[in-house]
Protein backbone atom coordinates (compact mmCIF):
# COMPACT_ATOMS: atom_id res chain seq x y z
CA UNK A 1 0.00 0.00 0.00
CA UNK A 2 1.19 3.52 -0.79
CA UNK A 3 1.43 6.29 1.82
CA UNK A 4 -1.78 7.93 0.60
CA UNK A 5 -3.67 4.68 0.83
CA UNK A 6 -2.42 4.04 4.36
CA UNK A 7 -3.40 7.56 5.39
CA UNK A 8 -6.85 7.05 3.92
CA UNK A 9 -7.35 3.70 5.64
CA UNK A 10 -6.35 5.32 8.94
CA UNK A 11 -9.00 8.00 8.36
CA UNK A 12 -11.63 5.35 7.61
CA UNK A 13 -10.59 3.31 10.67
CA UNK A 14 -10.79 6.35 12.95
CA UNK A 15 -14.31 7.20 11.76
CA UNK A 16 -15.48 3.61 12.23
CA UNK A 17 -13.85 3.26 15.66
CA UNK A 18 -15.42 6.52 16.85
CA UNK A 19 -18.78 5.39 15.52
CA UNK A 20 -18.45 2.24 17.63
CA UNK A 21 -17.18 4.07 20.71
CA UNK A 22 -19.22 7.31 20.61
CA UNK A 23 -22.00 6.59 18.05
CA UNK A 24 -20.42 9.35 15.96
CA UNK A 25 -17.18 9.77 14.03
CA UNK A 26 -15.58 13.14 13.28
CA UNK A 27 -12.75 13.92 10.86
CA UNK A 28 -11.34 17.38 10.24
CA UNK A 29 -8.98 16.45 7.41
CA UNK A 30 -10.94 13.99 5.29
CA UNK A 31 -10.62 16.24 2.20
CA UNK A 32 -7.86 18.68 1.19
CA UNK A 33 -8.61 22.39 1.75
CA UNK A 34 -8.63 22.91 -2.05
CA UNK A 35 -11.41 20.33 -2.40
CA UNK A 36 -13.45 22.04 0.31
CA UNK A 37 -12.89 25.43 -1.38
CA UNK A 38 -13.98 23.99 -4.75
CA UNK A 39 -17.13 22.48 -3.29
CA UNK A 40 -17.90 25.74 -1.50
CA UNK A 41 -17.52 27.67 -4.79
CA UNK A 42 -19.85 25.17 -6.49
CA UNK A 43 -22.48 25.80 -3.87
CA UNK A 44 -22.09 29.56 -4.06
CA UNK A 45 -22.61 29.36 -7.85
CA UNK A 46 -25.70 27.19 -7.45
CA UNK A 47 -27.11 29.56 -4.86
CA UNK A 48 -26.43 32.66 -6.99
CA UNK A 49 -28.02 30.98 -10.01
CA UNK A 50 -31.17 30.27 -7.99
CA UNK A 51 -30.63 26.52 -8.28
CA UNK A 52 -30.94 25.76 -4.57
CA UNK A 53 -34.48 24.86 -3.56
CA UNK A 54 -36.49 23.85 -0.50
CA UNK A 55 -36.41 20.10 0.07
CA UNK A 56 -39.33 17.89 -0.95
CA UNK A 57 -41.96 20.60 -1.31
CA UNK A 58 -45.13 19.45 -3.02
CA UNK A 59 -47.48 22.35 -2.39
CA UNK A 60 -47.95 25.47 -0.29
CA UNK A 61 -49.39 23.57 2.67
CA UNK A 62 -46.47 21.12 2.66
CA UNK A 63 -44.12 24.07 2.45
CA UNK A 64 -45.64 25.72 5.52
CA UNK A 65 -45.49 22.48 7.50
CA UNK A 66 -41.95 21.76 6.34
CA UNK A 67 -40.64 25.24 7.04
CA UNK A 68 -41.41 24.77 10.74
CA UNK A 69 -39.06 21.78 10.70
CA UNK A 70 -36.25 22.82 8.34
CA UNK A 71 -35.17 25.96 6.54
CA UNK A 72 -32.35 24.79 4.30
CA UNK A 73 -32.29 24.91 0.52
CA UNK A 74 -30.73 21.97 -1.27
CA UNK A 75 -29.32 20.82 -4.58
CA UNK A 76 -28.66 17.12 -5.26
CA UNK A 77 -25.26 16.13 -6.61
CA UNK A 78 -25.70 14.03 -9.77
CA UNK A 79 -24.51 10.42 -9.96
CA UNK A 80 -20.92 10.24 -11.24
CA UNK A 81 -20.54 13.98 -11.49
CA UNK A 82 -18.00 15.37 -13.96
CA UNK A 83 -17.28 18.38 -11.76
CA UNK A 84 -13.69 17.86 -10.54
CA UNK A 85 -14.41 18.59 -6.86
CA UNK A 86 -17.61 16.57 -6.78
CA UNK A 87 -15.68 13.77 -8.46
CA UNK A 88 -13.02 13.80 -5.72
CA UNK A 89 -15.81 13.85 -3.13
CA UNK A 90 -17.82 11.00 -4.66
CA UNK A 91 -14.79 8.80 -5.29
CA UNK A 92 -13.58 9.05 -1.71
CA UNK A 93 -17.06 8.38 -0.35
CA UNK A 94 -17.10 5.39 -2.71
CA UNK A 95 -13.84 4.04 -1.30
CA UNK A 96 -15.17 4.54 2.23
CA UNK A 97 -18.25 2.50 1.27
CA UNK A 98 -16.01 -0.30 -0.07
CA UNK A 99 -14.01 -0.21 3.16
CA UNK A 100 -17.14 -0.34 5.33
CA UNK A 101 -18.58 -3.22 3.32
CA UNK A 102 -15.32 -5.16 3.54
CA UNK A 103 -14.49 -4.56 7.21
CA UNK A 104 -17.92 -4.15 8.83
CA UNK A 105 -20.08 -6.41 6.63
CA UNK A 106 -22.42 -3.53 5.88
CA UNK A 107 -24.12 -3.90 2.54
CA UNK A 108 -24.13 -0.35 1.30
CA UNK A 109 -25.02 -0.20 -2.38
CA UNK A 110 -25.28 3.49 -3.11
CA UNK A 111 -24.89 7.02 -1.84
CA UNK A 112 -26.94 10.17 -2.36
CA UNK A 113 -25.68 13.66 -1.50
CA UNK A 114 -26.95 17.19 -1.63
CA UNK A 115 -25.56 20.64 -0.95
CA UNK A 116 -27.45 22.38 1.84
CA UNK A 117 -27.62 26.11 2.36
CA UNK A 118 -29.06 27.65 5.54
CA UNK A 119 -29.79 31.37 5.58
CA UNK A 120 -29.06 33.38 8.73
CA UNK A 121 -31.56 32.06 11.28
CA UNK A 122 -32.11 28.80 9.37
CA UNK A 123 -32.47 25.62 11.39
CA UNK A 124 -33.40 21.94 11.21
CA UNK A 125 -35.32 20.66 14.22
CA UNK A 126 -34.38 17.42 15.98
CA UNK A 127 -34.84 14.42 13.66
CA UNK A 128 -33.35 11.18 12.45
CA UNK A 129 -32.39 10.77 8.80
CA UNK A 130 -34.12 7.47 8.13
CA UNK A 131 -37.71 7.80 6.90
CA UNK A 132 -40.44 5.67 8.50
CA UNK A 133 -41.64 4.68 5.05
CA UNK A 134 -38.29 4.07 3.41
CA UNK A 135 -35.52 2.50 5.44
CA UNK A 136 -32.72 2.57 2.86
CA UNK A 137 -30.61 5.20 4.61
CA UNK A 138 -28.08 3.49 6.88
CA UNK A 139 -25.35 6.05 7.52
CA UNK A 140 -25.25 9.84 7.38
CA UNK A 141 -22.18 11.86 6.48
CA UNK A 142 -22.22 15.64 6.81
CA UNK A 143 -19.35 17.73 5.42
CA UNK A 144 -19.06 21.42 6.27
CA UNK A 145 -17.96 24.02 3.72
CA UNK A 146 -17.86 27.14 5.92
CA UNK A 147 -14.78 29.33 5.86
CA UNK A 148 -13.48 30.66 9.21
CA UNK A 149 -16.50 29.62 11.23
CA UNK A 150 -16.30 30.86 14.82
CA UNK A 151 -17.87 29.61 18.05
CA UNK A 152 -19.90 32.84 18.28
CA UNK A 153 -21.40 32.18 14.82
CA UNK A 154 -23.48 29.36 16.37
CA UNK A 155 -25.05 27.07 13.76
CA UNK A 156 -24.02 24.06 15.79
CA UNK A 157 -25.00 20.51 14.97
CA UNK A 158 -26.26 18.91 18.19
CA UNK A 159 -26.24 15.14 18.28
CA UNK A 160 -28.07 13.07 20.88
CA UNK A 161 -26.33 9.70 21.32
CA UNK A 162 -28.34 6.95 23.00
CA UNK A 163 -25.61 6.08 25.50
CA UNK A 164 -24.04 9.44 26.23
CA UNK A 165 -24.73 13.12 26.61
CA UNK A 166 -25.69 15.59 23.90
CA UNK A 167 -22.70 16.82 21.94
CA UNK A 168 -22.48 20.15 20.09
CA UNK A 169 -20.38 20.19 16.95
CA UNK A 170 -19.25 23.41 15.22
CA UNK A 171 -19.70 23.39 11.41
CA UNK A 172 -16.03 24.12 10.70
CA UNK A 173 -14.97 24.05 7.05
CA UNK A 174 -13.57 20.62 6.18
CA UNK A 175 -15.13 18.90 9.19
CA UNK A 176 -16.95 15.64 8.46
CA UNK A 177 -19.43 13.96 10.81
CA UNK A 178 -20.49 10.31 10.44
CA UNK A 179 -23.36 8.57 12.27
CA UNK A 180 -26.12 5.99 11.86
CA UNK A 181 -29.15 7.34 10.01
CA UNK A 182 -31.63 5.11 11.86
CA UNK A 183 -30.50 5.88 15.42
CA UNK A 184 -28.87 9.22 15.88
CA UNK A 185 -31.17 12.10 16.72
CA UNK A 186 -29.63 15.40 15.67
CA UNK A 187 -30.52 19.02 15.16
CA UNK A 188 -29.15 22.08 13.36
CA UNK A 189 -29.20 25.30 15.39
CA UNK A 190 -29.55 28.67 13.69
CA UNK A 191 -26.67 31.06 13.21
CA UNK A 192 -27.55 34.67 13.90
CA UNK A 193 -24.52 35.94 12.00
CA UNK A 194 -23.87 33.86 8.86
CA UNK A 195 -25.16 31.56 6.17
CA UNK A 196 -24.23 27.95 6.75
CA UNK A 197 -23.15 25.50 4.05
CA UNK A 198 -22.76 21.75 4.04
CA UNK A 199 -23.04 18.61 1.98
CA UNK A 200 -25.26 15.92 3.49
CA UNK A 201 -24.76 12.38 2.25
CA UNK A 202 -26.55 9.11 2.96
CA UNK A 203 -25.16 5.65 2.45
CA UNK A 204 -27.98 3.31 1.43
CA UNK A 205 -28.68 -0.32 0.84
C1 LIG B 1 -29.67 16.78 7.40
C2 LIG B 1 -28.91 17.28 8.57
C3 LIG B 1 -26.97 18.42 9.46
C4 LIG B 1 -26.09 19.61 9.26
O1 LIG B 1 -29.51 17.34 6.29
O2 LIG B 1 -30.44 15.81 7.58
O3 LIG B 1 -29.22 16.88 9.64
O4 LIG B 1 -25.32 19.90 10.18
N1 LIG B 1 -27.84 18.12 8.39
O5 LIG B 1 -26.14 20.27 8.22
NI1 LIG C 1 -30.30 15.06 9.42
XYZ file of C-alpha atoms and ligand atoms in Angstrom:
216
model
C 0.000 0.000 0.000
C 1.187 3.519 -0.793
C 1.428 6.285 1.825
C -1.775 7.927 0.596
C -3.670 4.682 0.830
C -2.422 4.037 4.358
C -3.398 7.561 5.388
C -6.854 7.049 3.920
C -7.347 3.701 5.640
C -6.353 5.322 8.938
C -9.001 8.005 8.362
C -11.629 5.347 7.610
C -10.591 3.307 10.668
C -10.790 6.347 12.952
C -14.314 7.199 11.756
C -15.485 3.614 12.232
C -13.848 3.261 15.656
C -15.415 6.522 16.855
C -18.782 5.393 15.524
C -18.449 2.235 17.627
C -17.175 4.072 20.715
C -19.216 7.307 20.610
C -22.000 6.588 18.055
C -20.421 9.354 15.961
C -17.176 9.771 14.028
C -15.576 13.141 13.279
C -12.747 13.917 10.861
C -11.338 17.384 10.236
C -8.976 16.453 7.412
C -10.942 13.994 5.287
C -10.619 16.242 2.200
C -7.859 18.677 1.188
C -8.607 22.385 1.748
C -8.633 22.915 -2.047
C -11.414 20.333 -2.402
C -13.451 22.039 0.313
C -12.894 25.426 -1.375
C -13.977 23.994 -4.746
C -17.128 22.475 -3.292
C -17.905 25.743 -1.502
C -17.523 27.669 -4.794
C -19.850 25.175 -6.489
C -22.484 25.801 -3.869
C -22.087 29.565 -4.061
C -22.607 29.364 -7.846
C -25.703 27.188 -7.448
C -27.112 29.562 -4.862
C -26.429 32.661 -6.994
C -28.020 30.982 -10.012
C -31.174 30.271 -7.992
C -30.634 26.523 -8.284
C -30.938 25.759 -4.568
C -34.481 24.864 -3.563
C -36.487 23.850 -0.504
C -36.413 20.105 0.072
C -39.327 17.890 -0.953
C -41.956 20.597 -1.307
C -45.133 19.453 -3.022
C -47.484 22.351 -2.391
C -47.952 25.466 -0.286
C -49.392 23.573 2.667
C -46.470 21.116 2.657
C -44.124 24.071 2.452
C -45.637 25.721 5.519
C -45.495 22.484 7.495
C -41.950 21.756 6.339
C -40.636 25.241 7.040
C -41.413 24.770 10.737
C -39.057 21.776 10.696
C -36.248 22.819 8.343
C -35.174 25.960 6.535
C -32.354 24.787 4.302
C -32.292 24.909 0.517
C -30.729 21.974 -1.266
C -29.319 20.818 -4.579
C -28.661 17.116 -5.255
C -25.261 16.128 -6.614
C -25.703 14.032 -9.775
C -24.507 10.422 -9.956
C -20.923 10.237 -11.239
C -20.545 13.985 -11.487
C -18.004 15.373 -13.961
C -17.285 18.379 -11.760
C -13.689 17.862 -10.544
C -14.407 18.587 -6.861
C -17.610 16.569 -6.779
C -15.684 13.766 -8.463
C -13.020 13.799 -5.720
C -15.806 13.851 -3.134
C -17.821 11.002 -4.665
C -14.791 8.796 -5.291
C -13.580 9.051 -1.711
C -17.057 8.378 -0.348
C -17.098 5.390 -2.710
C -13.838 4.044 -1.301
C -15.175 4.545 2.226
C -18.254 2.496 1.270
C -16.005 -0.297 -0.072
C -14.006 -0.206 3.160
C -17.139 -0.340 5.329
C -18.576 -3.223 3.323
C -15.318 -5.158 3.537
C -14.487 -4.564 7.205
C -17.921 -4.149 8.826
C -20.077 -6.406 6.625
C -22.420 -3.533 5.875
C -24.125 -3.903 2.538
C -24.129 -0.355 1.297
C -25.016 -0.198 -2.380
C -25.281 3.495 -3.112
C -24.890 7.023 -1.839
C -26.938 10.173 -2.359
C -25.682 13.659 -1.497
C -26.945 17.191 -1.625
C -25.561 20.635 -0.954
C -27.454 22.376 1.843
C -27.624 26.106 2.362
C -29.059 27.649 5.544
C -29.785 31.372 5.580
C -29.060 33.383 8.727
C -31.556 32.062 11.283
C -32.105 28.801 9.370
C -32.472 25.618 11.390
C -33.403 21.943 11.207
C -35.320 20.658 14.224
C -34.382 17.425 15.982
C -34.837 14.422 13.662
C -33.350 11.177 12.452
C -32.386 10.767 8.797
C -34.122 7.468 8.132
C -37.711 7.802 6.901
C -40.436 5.672 8.498
C -41.644 4.678 5.046
C -38.290 4.068 3.413
C -35.518 2.495 5.440
C -32.718 2.567 2.861
C -30.609 5.203 4.607
C -28.078 3.494 6.877
C -25.347 6.050 7.519
C -25.253 9.837 7.377
C -22.179 11.863 6.482
C -22.225 15.645 6.814
C -19.348 17.725 5.423
C -19.061 21.419 6.266
C -17.960 24.015 3.724
C -17.859 27.136 5.924
C -14.776 29.333 5.865
C -13.484 30.660 9.211
C -16.503 29.616 11.231
C -16.301 30.863 14.824
C -17.873 29.610 18.046
C -19.901 32.843 18.276
C -21.402 32.183 14.818
C -23.485 29.364 16.365
C -25.049 27.074 13.755
C -24.019 24.064 15.789
C -25.005 20.508 14.969
C -26.265 18.912 18.188
C -26.235 15.137 18.278
C -28.067 13.070 20.880
C -26.334 9.699 21.318
C -28.337 6.945 23.004
C -25.606 6.076 25.501
C -24.036 9.439 26.228
C -24.734 13.123 26.608
C -25.692 15.591 23.905
C -22.703 16.823 21.942
C -22.485 20.151 20.094
C -20.382 20.190 16.945
C -19.254 23.408 15.218
C -19.702 23.385 11.414
C -16.031 24.123 10.702
C -14.965 24.053 7.050
C -13.573 20.616 6.183
C -15.134 18.899 9.185
C -16.949 15.643 8.456
C -19.435 13.958 10.809
C -20.492 10.308 10.439
C -23.364 8.569 12.272
C -26.115 5.989 11.858
C -29.154 7.344 10.009
C -31.627 5.113 11.859
C -30.504 5.883 15.420
C -28.872 9.222 15.879
C -31.169 12.095 16.715
C -29.632 15.397 15.671
C -30.517 19.019 15.160
C -29.145 22.079 13.359
C -29.199 25.300 15.394
C -29.553 28.673 13.688
C -26.673 31.055 13.207
C -27.548 34.669 13.904
C -24.518 35.941 11.995
C -23.866 33.863 8.858
C -25.163 31.564 6.168
C -24.234 27.951 6.746
C -23.152 25.498 4.048
C -22.759 21.747 4.044
C -23.044 18.608 1.981
C -25.258 15.922 3.491
C -24.757 12.378 2.249
C -26.553 9.111 2.960
C -25.161 5.647 2.454
C -27.976 3.313 1.432
C -28.682 -0.321 0.836
C -29.668 16.781 7.397
C -28.907 17.276 8.568
C -26.969 18.424 9.464
C -26.092 19.608 9.258
O -29.512 17.340 6.295
O -30.438 15.812 7.575
O -29.222 16.875 9.645
O -25.318 19.901 10.176
N -27.844 18.121 8.392
O -26.141 20.270 8.215
Ni -30.296 15.061 9.423
